[in-house]
PDB file of C-alpha atoms in Angstrom:
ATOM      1  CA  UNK A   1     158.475  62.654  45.319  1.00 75.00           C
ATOM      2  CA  UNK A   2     155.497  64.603  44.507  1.00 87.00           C
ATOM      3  CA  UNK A   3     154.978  68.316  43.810  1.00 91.00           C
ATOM      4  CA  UNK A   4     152.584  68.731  46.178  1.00 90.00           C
ATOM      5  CA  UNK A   5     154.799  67.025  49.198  1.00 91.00           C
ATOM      6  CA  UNK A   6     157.689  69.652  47.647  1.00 93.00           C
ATOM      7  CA  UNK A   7     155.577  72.750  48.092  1.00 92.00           C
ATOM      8  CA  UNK A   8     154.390  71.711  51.573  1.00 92.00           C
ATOM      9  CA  UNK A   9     157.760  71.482  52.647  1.00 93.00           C
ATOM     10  CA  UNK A  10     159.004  74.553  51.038  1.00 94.00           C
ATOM     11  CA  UNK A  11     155.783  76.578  52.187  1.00 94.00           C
ATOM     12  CA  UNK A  12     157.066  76.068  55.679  1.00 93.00           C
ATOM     13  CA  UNK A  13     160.523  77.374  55.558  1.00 95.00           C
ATOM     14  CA  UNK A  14     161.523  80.942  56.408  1.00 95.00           C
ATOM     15  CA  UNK A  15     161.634  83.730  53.502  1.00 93.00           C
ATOM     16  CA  UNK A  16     165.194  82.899  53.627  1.00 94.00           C
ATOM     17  CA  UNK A  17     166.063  79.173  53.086  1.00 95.00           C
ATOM     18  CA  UNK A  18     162.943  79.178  50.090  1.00 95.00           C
ATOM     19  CA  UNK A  19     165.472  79.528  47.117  1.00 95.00           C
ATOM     20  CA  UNK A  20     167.924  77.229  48.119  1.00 95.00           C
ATOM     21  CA  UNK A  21     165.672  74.520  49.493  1.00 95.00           C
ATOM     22  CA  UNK A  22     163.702  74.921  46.000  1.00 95.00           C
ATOM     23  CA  UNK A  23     167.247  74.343  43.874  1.00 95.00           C
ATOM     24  CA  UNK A  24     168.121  71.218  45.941  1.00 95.00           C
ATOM     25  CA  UNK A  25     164.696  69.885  45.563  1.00 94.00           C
ATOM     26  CA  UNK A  26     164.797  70.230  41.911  1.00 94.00           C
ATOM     27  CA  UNK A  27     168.285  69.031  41.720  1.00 94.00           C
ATOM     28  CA  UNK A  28     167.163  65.990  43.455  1.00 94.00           C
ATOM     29  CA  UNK A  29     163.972  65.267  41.497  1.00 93.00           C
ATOM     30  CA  UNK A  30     165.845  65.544  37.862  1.00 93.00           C
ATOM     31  CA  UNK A  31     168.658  63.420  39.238  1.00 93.00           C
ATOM     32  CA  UNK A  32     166.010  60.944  40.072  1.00 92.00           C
ATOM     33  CA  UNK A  33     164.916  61.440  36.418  1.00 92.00           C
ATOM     34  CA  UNK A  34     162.455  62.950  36.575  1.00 91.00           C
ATOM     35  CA  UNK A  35     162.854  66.110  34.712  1.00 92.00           C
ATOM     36  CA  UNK A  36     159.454  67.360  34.363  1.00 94.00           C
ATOM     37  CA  UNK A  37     158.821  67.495  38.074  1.00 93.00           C
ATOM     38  CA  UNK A  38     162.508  69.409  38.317  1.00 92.00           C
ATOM     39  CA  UNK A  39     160.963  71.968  35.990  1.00 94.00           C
ATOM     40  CA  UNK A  40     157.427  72.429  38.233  1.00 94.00           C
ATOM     41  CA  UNK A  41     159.582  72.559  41.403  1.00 94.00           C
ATOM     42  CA  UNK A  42     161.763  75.043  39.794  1.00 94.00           C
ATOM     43  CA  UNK A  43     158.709  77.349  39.026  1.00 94.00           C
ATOM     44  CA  UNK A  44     157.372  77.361  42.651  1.00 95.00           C
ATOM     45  CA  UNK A  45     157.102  81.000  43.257  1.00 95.00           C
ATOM     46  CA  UNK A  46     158.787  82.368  46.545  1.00 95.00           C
ATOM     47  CA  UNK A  47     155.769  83.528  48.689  1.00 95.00           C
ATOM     48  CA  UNK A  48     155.215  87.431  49.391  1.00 95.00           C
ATOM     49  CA  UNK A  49     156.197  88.178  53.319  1.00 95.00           C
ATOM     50  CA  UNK A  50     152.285  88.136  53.187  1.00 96.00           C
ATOM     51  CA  UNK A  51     151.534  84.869  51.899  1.00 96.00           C
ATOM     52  CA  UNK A  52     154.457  83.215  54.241  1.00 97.00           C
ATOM     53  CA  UNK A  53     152.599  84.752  57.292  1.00 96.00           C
ATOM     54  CA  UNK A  54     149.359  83.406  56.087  1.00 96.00           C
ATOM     55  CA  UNK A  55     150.669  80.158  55.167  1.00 96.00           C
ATOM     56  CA  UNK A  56     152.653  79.929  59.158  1.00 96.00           C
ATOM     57  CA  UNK A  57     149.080  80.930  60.945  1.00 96.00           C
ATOM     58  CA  UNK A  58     147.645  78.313  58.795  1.00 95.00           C
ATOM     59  CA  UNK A  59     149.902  75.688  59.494  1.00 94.00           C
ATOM     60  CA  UNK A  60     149.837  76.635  63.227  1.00 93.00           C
ATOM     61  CA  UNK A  61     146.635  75.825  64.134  1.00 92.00           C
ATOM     62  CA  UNK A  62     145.978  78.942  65.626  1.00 94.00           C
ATOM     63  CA  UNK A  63     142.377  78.942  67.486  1.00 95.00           C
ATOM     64  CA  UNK A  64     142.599  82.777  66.239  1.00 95.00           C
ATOM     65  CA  UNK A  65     142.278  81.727  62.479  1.00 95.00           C
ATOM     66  CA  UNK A  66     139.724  79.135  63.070  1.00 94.00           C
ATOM     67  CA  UNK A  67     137.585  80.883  65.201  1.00 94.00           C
ATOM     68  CA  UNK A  68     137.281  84.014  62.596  1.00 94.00           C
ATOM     69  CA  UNK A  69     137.044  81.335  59.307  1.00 94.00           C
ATOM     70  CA  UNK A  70     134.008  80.323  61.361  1.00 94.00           C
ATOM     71  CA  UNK A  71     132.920  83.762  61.874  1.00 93.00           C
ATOM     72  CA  UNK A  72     133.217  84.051  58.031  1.00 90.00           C
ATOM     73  CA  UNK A  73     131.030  81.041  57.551  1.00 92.00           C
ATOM     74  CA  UNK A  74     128.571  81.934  59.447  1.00 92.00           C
ATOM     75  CA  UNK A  75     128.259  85.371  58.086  1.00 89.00           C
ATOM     76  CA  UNK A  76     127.965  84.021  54.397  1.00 89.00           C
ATOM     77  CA  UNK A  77     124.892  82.043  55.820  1.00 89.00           C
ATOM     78  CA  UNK A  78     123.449  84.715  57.233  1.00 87.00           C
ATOM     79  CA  UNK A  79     123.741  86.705  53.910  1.00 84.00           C
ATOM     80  CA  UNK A  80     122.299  84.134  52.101  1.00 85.00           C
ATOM     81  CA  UNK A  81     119.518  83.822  54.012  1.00 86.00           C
ATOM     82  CA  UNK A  82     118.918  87.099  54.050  1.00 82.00           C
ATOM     83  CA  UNK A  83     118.605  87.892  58.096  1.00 81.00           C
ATOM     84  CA  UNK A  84     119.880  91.186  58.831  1.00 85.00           C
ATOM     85  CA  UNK A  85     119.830  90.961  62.519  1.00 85.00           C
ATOM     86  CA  UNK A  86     122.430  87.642  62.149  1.00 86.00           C
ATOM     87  CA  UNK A  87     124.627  89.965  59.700  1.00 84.00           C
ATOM     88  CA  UNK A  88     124.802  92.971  62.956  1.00 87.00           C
ATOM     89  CA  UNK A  89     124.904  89.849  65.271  1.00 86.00           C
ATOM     90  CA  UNK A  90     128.008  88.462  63.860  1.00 87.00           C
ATOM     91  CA  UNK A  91     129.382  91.981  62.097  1.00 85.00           C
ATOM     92  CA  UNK A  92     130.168  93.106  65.697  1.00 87.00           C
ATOM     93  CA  UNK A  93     132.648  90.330  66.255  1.00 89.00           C
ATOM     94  CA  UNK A  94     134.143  90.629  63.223  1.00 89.00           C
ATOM     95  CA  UNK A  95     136.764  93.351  64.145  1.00 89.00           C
ATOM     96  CA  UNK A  96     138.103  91.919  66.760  1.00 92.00           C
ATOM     97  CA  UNK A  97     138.612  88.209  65.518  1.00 93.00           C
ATOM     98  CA  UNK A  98     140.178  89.559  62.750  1.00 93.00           C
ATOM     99  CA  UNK A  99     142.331  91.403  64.826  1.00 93.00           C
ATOM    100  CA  UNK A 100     142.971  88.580  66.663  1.00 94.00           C
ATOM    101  CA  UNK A 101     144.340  86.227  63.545  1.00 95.00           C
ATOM    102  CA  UNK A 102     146.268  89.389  62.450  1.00 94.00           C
ATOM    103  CA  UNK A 103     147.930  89.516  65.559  1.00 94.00           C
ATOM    104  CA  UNK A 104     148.811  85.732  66.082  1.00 95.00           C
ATOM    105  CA  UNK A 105     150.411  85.666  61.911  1.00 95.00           C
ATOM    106  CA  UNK A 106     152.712  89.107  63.523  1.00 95.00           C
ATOM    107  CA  UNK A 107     153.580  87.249  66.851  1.00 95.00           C
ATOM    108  CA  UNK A 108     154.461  83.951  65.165  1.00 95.00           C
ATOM    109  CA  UNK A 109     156.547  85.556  62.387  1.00 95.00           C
ATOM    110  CA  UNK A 110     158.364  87.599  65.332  1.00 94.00           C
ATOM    111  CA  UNK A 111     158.966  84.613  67.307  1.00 94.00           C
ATOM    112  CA  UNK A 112     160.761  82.882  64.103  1.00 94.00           C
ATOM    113  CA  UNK A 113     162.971  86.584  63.834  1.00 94.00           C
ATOM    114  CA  UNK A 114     161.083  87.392  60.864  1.00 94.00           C
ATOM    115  CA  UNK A 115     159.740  91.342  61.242  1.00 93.00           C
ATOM    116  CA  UNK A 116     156.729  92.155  58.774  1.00 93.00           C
ATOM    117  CA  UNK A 117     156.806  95.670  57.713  1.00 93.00           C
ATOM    118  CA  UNK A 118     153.807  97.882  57.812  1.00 92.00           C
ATOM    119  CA  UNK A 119     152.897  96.878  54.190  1.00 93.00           C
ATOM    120  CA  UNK A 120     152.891  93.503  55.032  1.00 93.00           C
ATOM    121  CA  UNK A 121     150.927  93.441  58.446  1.00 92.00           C
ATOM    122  CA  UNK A 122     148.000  94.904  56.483  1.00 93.00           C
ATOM    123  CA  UNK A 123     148.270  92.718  53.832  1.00 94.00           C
ATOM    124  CA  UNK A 124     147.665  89.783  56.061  1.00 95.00           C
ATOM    125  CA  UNK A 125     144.634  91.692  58.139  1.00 94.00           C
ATOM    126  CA  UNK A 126     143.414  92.596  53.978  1.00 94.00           C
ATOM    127  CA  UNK A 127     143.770  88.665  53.178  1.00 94.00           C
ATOM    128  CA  UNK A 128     142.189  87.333  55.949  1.00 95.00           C
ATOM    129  CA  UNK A 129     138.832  89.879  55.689  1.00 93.00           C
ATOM    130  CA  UNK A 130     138.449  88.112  52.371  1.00 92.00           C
ATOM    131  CA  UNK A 131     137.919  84.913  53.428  1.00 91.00           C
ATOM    132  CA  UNK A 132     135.126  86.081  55.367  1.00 91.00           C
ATOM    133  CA  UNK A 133     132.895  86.894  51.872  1.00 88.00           C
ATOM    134  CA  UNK A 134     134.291  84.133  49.992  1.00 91.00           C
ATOM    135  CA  UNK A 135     134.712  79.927  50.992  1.00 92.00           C
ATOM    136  CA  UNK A 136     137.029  79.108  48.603  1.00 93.00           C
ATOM    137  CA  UNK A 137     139.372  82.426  49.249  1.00 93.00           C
ATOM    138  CA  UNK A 138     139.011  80.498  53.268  1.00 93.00           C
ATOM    139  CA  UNK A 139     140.239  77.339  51.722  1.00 93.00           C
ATOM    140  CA  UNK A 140     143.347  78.684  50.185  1.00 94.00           C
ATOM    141  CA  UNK A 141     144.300  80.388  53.012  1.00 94.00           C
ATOM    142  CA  UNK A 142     143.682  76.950  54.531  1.00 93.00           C
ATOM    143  CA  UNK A 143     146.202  75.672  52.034  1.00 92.00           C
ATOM    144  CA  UNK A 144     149.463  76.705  53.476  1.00 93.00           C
ATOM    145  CA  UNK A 145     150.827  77.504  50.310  1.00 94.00           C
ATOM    146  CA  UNK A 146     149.825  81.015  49.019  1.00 95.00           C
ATOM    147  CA  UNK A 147     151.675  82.819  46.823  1.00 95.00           C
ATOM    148  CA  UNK A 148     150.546  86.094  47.079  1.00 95.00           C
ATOM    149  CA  UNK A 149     147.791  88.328  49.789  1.00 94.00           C
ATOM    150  CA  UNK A 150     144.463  88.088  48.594  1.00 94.00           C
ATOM    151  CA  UNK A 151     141.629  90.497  48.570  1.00 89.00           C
ATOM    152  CA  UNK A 152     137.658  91.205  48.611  1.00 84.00           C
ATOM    153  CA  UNK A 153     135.116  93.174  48.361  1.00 76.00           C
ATOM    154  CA  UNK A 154     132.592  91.085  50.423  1.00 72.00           C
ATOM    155  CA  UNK A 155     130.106  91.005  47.385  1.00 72.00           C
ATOM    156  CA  UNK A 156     132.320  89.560  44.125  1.00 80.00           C
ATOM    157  CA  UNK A 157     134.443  86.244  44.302  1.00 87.00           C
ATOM    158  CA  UNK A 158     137.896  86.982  45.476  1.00 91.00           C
ATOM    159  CA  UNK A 159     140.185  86.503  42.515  1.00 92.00           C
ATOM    160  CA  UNK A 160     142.448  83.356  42.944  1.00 92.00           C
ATOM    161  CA  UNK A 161     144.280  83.079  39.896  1.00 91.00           C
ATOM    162  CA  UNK A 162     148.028  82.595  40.568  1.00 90.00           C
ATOM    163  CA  UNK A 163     146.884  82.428  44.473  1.00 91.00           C
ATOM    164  CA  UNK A 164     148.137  78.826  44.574  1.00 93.00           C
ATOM    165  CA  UNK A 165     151.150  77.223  44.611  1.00 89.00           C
ATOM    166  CA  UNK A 166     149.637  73.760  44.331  1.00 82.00           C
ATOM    167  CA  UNK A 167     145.907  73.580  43.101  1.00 71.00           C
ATOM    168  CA  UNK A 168     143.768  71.892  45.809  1.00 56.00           C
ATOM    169  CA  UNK A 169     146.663  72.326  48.721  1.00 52.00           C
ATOM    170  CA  UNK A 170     145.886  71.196  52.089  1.00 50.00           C
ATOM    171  CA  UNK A 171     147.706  71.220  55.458  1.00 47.00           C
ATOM    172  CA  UNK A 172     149.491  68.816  56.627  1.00 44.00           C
ATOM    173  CA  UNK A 173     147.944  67.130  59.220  1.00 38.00           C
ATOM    174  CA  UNK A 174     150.766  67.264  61.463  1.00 36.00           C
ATOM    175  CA  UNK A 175     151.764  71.422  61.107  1.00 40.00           C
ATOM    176  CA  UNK A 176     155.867  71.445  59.459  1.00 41.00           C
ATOM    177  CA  UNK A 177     157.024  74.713  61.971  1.00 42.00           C
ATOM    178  CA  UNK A 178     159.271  77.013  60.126  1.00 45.00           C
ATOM    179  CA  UNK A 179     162.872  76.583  61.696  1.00 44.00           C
ATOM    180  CA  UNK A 180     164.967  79.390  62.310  1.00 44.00           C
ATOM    181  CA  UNK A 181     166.489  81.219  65.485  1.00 44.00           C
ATOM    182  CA  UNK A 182     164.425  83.708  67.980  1.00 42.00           C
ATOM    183  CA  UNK A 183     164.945  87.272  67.201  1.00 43.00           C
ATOM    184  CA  UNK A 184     167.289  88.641  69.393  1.00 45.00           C
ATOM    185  CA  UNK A 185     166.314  91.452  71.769  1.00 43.00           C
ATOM    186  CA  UNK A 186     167.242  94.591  71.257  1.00 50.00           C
ATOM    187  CA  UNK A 187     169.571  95.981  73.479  1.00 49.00           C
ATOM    188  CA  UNK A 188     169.643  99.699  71.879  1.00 49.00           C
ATOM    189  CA  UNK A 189     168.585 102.713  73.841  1.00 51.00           C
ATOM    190  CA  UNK A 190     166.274 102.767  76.011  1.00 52.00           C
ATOM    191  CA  UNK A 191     164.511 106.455  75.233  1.00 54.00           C
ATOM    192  CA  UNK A 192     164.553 104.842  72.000  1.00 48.00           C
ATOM    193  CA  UNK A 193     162.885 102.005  72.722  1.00 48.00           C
ATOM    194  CA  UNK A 194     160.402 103.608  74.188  1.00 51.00           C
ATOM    195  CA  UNK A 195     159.969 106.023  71.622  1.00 49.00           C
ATOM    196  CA  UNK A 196     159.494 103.301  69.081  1.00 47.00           C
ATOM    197  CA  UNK A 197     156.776 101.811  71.356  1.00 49.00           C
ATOM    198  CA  UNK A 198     154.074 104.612  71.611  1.00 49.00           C
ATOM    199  CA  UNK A 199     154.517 105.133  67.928  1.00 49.00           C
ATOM    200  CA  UNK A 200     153.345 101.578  67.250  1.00 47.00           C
ATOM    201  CA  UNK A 201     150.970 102.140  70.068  1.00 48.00           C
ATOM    202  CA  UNK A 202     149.672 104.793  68.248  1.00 51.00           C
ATOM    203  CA  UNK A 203     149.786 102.864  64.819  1.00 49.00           C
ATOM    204  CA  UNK A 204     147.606  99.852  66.502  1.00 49.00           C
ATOM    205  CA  UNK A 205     145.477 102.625  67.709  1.00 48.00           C
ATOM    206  CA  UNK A 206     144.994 104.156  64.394  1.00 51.00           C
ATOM    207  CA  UNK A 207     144.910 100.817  62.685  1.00 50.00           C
ATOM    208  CA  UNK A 208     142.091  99.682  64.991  1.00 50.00           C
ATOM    209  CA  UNK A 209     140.336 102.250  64.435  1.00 51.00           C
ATOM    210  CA  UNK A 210     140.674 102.411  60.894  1.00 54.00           C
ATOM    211  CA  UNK A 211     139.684  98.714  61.410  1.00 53.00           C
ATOM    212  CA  UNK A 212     135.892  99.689  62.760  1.00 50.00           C
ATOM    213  CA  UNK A 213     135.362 102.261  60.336  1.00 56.00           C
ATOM    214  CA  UNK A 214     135.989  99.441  57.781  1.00 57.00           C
ATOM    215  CA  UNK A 215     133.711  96.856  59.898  1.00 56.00           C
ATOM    216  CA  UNK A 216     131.135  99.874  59.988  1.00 58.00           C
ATOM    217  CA  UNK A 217     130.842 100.011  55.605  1.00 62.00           C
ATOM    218  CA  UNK A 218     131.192  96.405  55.172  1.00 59.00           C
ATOM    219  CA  UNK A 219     128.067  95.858  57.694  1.00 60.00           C
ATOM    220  CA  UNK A 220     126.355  98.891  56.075  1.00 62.00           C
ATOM    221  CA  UNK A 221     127.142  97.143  52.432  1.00 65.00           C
ATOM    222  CA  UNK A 222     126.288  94.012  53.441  1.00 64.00           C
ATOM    223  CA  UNK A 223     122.905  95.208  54.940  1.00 63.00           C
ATOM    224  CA  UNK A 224     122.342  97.108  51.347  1.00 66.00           C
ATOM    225  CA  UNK A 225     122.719  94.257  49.303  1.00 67.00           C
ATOM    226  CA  UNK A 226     120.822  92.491  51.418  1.00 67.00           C
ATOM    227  CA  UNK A 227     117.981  95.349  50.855  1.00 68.00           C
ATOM    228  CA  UNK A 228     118.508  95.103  47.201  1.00 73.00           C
ATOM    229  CA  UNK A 229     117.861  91.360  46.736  1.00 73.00           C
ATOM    230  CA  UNK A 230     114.676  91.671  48.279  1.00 74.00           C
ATOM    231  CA  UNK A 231     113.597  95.035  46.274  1.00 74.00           C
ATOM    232  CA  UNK A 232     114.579  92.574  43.311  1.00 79.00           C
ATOM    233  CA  UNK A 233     112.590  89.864  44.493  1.00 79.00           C
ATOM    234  CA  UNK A 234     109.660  92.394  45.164  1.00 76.00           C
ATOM    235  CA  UNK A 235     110.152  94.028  41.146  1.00 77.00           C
ATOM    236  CA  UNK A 236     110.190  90.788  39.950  1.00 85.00           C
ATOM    237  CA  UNK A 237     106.634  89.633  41.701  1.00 81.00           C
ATOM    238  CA  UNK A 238     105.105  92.590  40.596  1.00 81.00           C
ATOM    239  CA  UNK A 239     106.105  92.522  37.263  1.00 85.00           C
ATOM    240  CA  UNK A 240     104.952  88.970  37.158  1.00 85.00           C
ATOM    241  CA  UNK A 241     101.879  90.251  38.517  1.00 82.00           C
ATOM    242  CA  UNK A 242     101.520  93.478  35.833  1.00 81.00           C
ATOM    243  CA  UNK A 243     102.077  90.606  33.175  1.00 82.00           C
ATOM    244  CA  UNK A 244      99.335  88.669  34.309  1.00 83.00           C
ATOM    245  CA  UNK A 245      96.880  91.657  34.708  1.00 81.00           C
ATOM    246  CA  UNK A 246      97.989  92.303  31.102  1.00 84.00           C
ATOM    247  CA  UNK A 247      97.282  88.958  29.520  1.00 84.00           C
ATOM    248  CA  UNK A 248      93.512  89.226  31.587  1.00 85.00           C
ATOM    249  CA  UNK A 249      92.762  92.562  30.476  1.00 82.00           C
ATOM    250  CA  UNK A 250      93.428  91.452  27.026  1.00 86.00           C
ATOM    251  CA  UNK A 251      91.117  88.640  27.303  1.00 86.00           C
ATOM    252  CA  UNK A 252      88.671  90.800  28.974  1.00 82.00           C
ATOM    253  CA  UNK A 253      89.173  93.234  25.670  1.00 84.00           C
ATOM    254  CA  UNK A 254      88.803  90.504  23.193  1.00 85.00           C
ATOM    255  CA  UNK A 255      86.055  89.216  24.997  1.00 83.00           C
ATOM    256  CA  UNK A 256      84.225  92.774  25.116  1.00 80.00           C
ATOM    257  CA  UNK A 257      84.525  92.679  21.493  1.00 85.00           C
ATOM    258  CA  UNK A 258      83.436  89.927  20.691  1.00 86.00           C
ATOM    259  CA  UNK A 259      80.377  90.657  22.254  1.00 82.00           C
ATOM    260  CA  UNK A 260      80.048  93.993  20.693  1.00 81.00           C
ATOM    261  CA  UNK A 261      80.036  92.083  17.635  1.00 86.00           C
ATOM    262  CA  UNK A 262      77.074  89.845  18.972  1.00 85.00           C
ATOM    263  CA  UNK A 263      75.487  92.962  20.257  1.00 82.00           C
ATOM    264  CA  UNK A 264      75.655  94.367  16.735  1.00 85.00           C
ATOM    265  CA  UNK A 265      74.583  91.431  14.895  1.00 84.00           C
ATOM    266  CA  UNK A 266      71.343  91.213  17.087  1.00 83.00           C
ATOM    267  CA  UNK A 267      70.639  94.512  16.810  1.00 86.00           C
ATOM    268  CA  UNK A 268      70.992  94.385  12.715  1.00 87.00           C
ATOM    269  CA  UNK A 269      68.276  91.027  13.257  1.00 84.00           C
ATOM    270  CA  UNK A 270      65.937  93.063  15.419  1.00 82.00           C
ATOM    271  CA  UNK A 271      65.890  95.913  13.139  1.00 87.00           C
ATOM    272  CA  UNK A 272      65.214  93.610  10.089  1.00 86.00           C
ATOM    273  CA  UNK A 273      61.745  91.940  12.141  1.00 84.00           C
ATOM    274  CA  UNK A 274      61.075  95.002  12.575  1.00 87.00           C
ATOM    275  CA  UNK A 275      61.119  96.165   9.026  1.00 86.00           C
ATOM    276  CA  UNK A 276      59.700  92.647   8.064  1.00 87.00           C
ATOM    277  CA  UNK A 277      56.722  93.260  10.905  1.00 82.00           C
ATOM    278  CA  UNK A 278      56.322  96.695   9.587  1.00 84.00           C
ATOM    279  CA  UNK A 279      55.783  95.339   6.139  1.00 85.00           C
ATOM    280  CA  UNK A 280      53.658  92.942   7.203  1.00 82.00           C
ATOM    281  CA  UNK A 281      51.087  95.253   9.504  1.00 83.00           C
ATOM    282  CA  UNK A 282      51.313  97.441   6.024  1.00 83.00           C
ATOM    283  CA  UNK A 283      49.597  94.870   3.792  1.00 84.00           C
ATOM    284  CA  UNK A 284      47.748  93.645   6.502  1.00 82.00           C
ATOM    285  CA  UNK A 285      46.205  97.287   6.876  1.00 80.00           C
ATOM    286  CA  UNK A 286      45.531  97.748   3.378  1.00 81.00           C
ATOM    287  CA  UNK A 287      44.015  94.394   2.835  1.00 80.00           C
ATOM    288  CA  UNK A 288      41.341  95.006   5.342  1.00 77.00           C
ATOM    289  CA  UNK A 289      41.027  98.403   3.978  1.00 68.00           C
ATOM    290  CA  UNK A 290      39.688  96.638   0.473  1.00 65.00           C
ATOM    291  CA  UNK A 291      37.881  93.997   2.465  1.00 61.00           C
ATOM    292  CA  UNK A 292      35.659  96.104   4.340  1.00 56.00           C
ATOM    293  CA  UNK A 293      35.057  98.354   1.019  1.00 51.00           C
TER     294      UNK A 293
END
């Protein structure tokens, strides 16, 4: 038995069976004697109705997920190649894949009878936009055995600590389906019924839109940094540049003086031949002053 088999087993059960179906796995591993894997199994955390959805559309094999992990890869390619018409390219897809996912986690948690309250719906739309800045937030929601939602900002690393059940979690190859029991329809009121319907029309509505006004300042951020790295790239040339002007106008300076120097040294000879010819023409005019007398 190994922990990681334990927490891919137990990462697939409903919210429900968890705590049991952790006890009887730890019961089973310290009655095999080993009591140190007892005492991991037994501090698996129970996932957040967030994580659990995550870690079912995960362990679906949803097209939905995969198609908007791709999106997310390709958008942090983009970014780092700094190609804003890729980034508003790819930004306008963004909403509605990530709709999409959203919407599968919600319809596969309904199917098992599990309901996800408001809270928890946007949790799972909030976890899934962070994989789309960050690979390695992707890979744990990859995992199939989150712990908690994550979240992002698009620019810093998405925090992971504590994210994990098992570090370095992958999916089963073969996806373990959550058991449980269809949710039964409800058979109250109709007026009711009905009434509860437009008001989560009206909270789709409101969440979608909600949605594009977030799509809208994550594309406008993501364009910004973009703008930034290059204004960075372009400070950093010309200060290079200012450096090097620097370092040849103070050669040019030293240079200058040194020839001043020169300047002033020939100009201290010239004036001594003069005073030397001067001298000279002196004698030389009073010598053939007393010759010719």
């Amino acid at each position: 038995m190994e922990l990681s088999a334990v927490a891919a087993e137990l990462y697939a059960l409903l919210p429900a069976e968890f705590i049991a179906a952790r006890g009887a796995r730890a019961k089973e591993a310290k009655a095999s004697g080993d009591a140190e894997l007892a005492a991991r199994i037994g501090r698996l955390p129970k996932p957040t109705a967030t994580a659990w959805a995550i870690n079912l559309l995960a362990r679906s094999g949803a097209p939905e997920l995969e198609e908007l992990l791709g999106l997310g890869a390709a958008l942090r390619e983009a970014q780092a190649g700094l190609d804003p018409a890729r980034l508003r390219e790819l930004g306008q897809q963004r909403s509605r894949l990530l709709a999409a996912a959203a919407g599968k986690a919600d319809e596969l948690a309904t199917g098992l009878g599990v309901r996800l309250s408001g809270a928890a719906a946007g949790d799972v739309t909030v976890t899934l936009r962070a994989a789309l800045g960050d690979s390695d937030a992707a890979a744990a929601i990859r995992s199939g055995v989150l712990v908690r939602g994550l979240s992002g900002d698009g620019v810093d690393a998405v925090d992971l600590s504590g994210a994990l059940a098992v570090a370095g979690s992958t999916v089963p190859a073969a996806p373990a389906a959550p058991r449980g029991k269809p949710q039964k329809k409800d058979d109250g009121d109709k007026a009711a019924r009905e009434s509860l319907q437009a008001k989560a029309e009206d909270a789709e509505r409101a969440a979608g839109q909600a949605e594009a006004e977030f799509a809208e300042a994550e594309q406008a951020l993501a364009e910004a940094t973009l703008r930034r790295r290059k204004l960075q790239a372009a400070l950093k040339e010309t200060r290079e540049r200012l450096s090097s002007l620097e370092e040849e106008l103070a050669t040019a300076e030293q240079d200058a003086r040194r020839a001043g120097r020169t300047a002033e040294a020939a100009e201290r000879l010239a004036a001594q031949k003069r005073r030397i010819a001067g001298q000279a023409r002196r004698w030389l005019e009073r010598y053939s002053g007393r010759d010719g007398g």
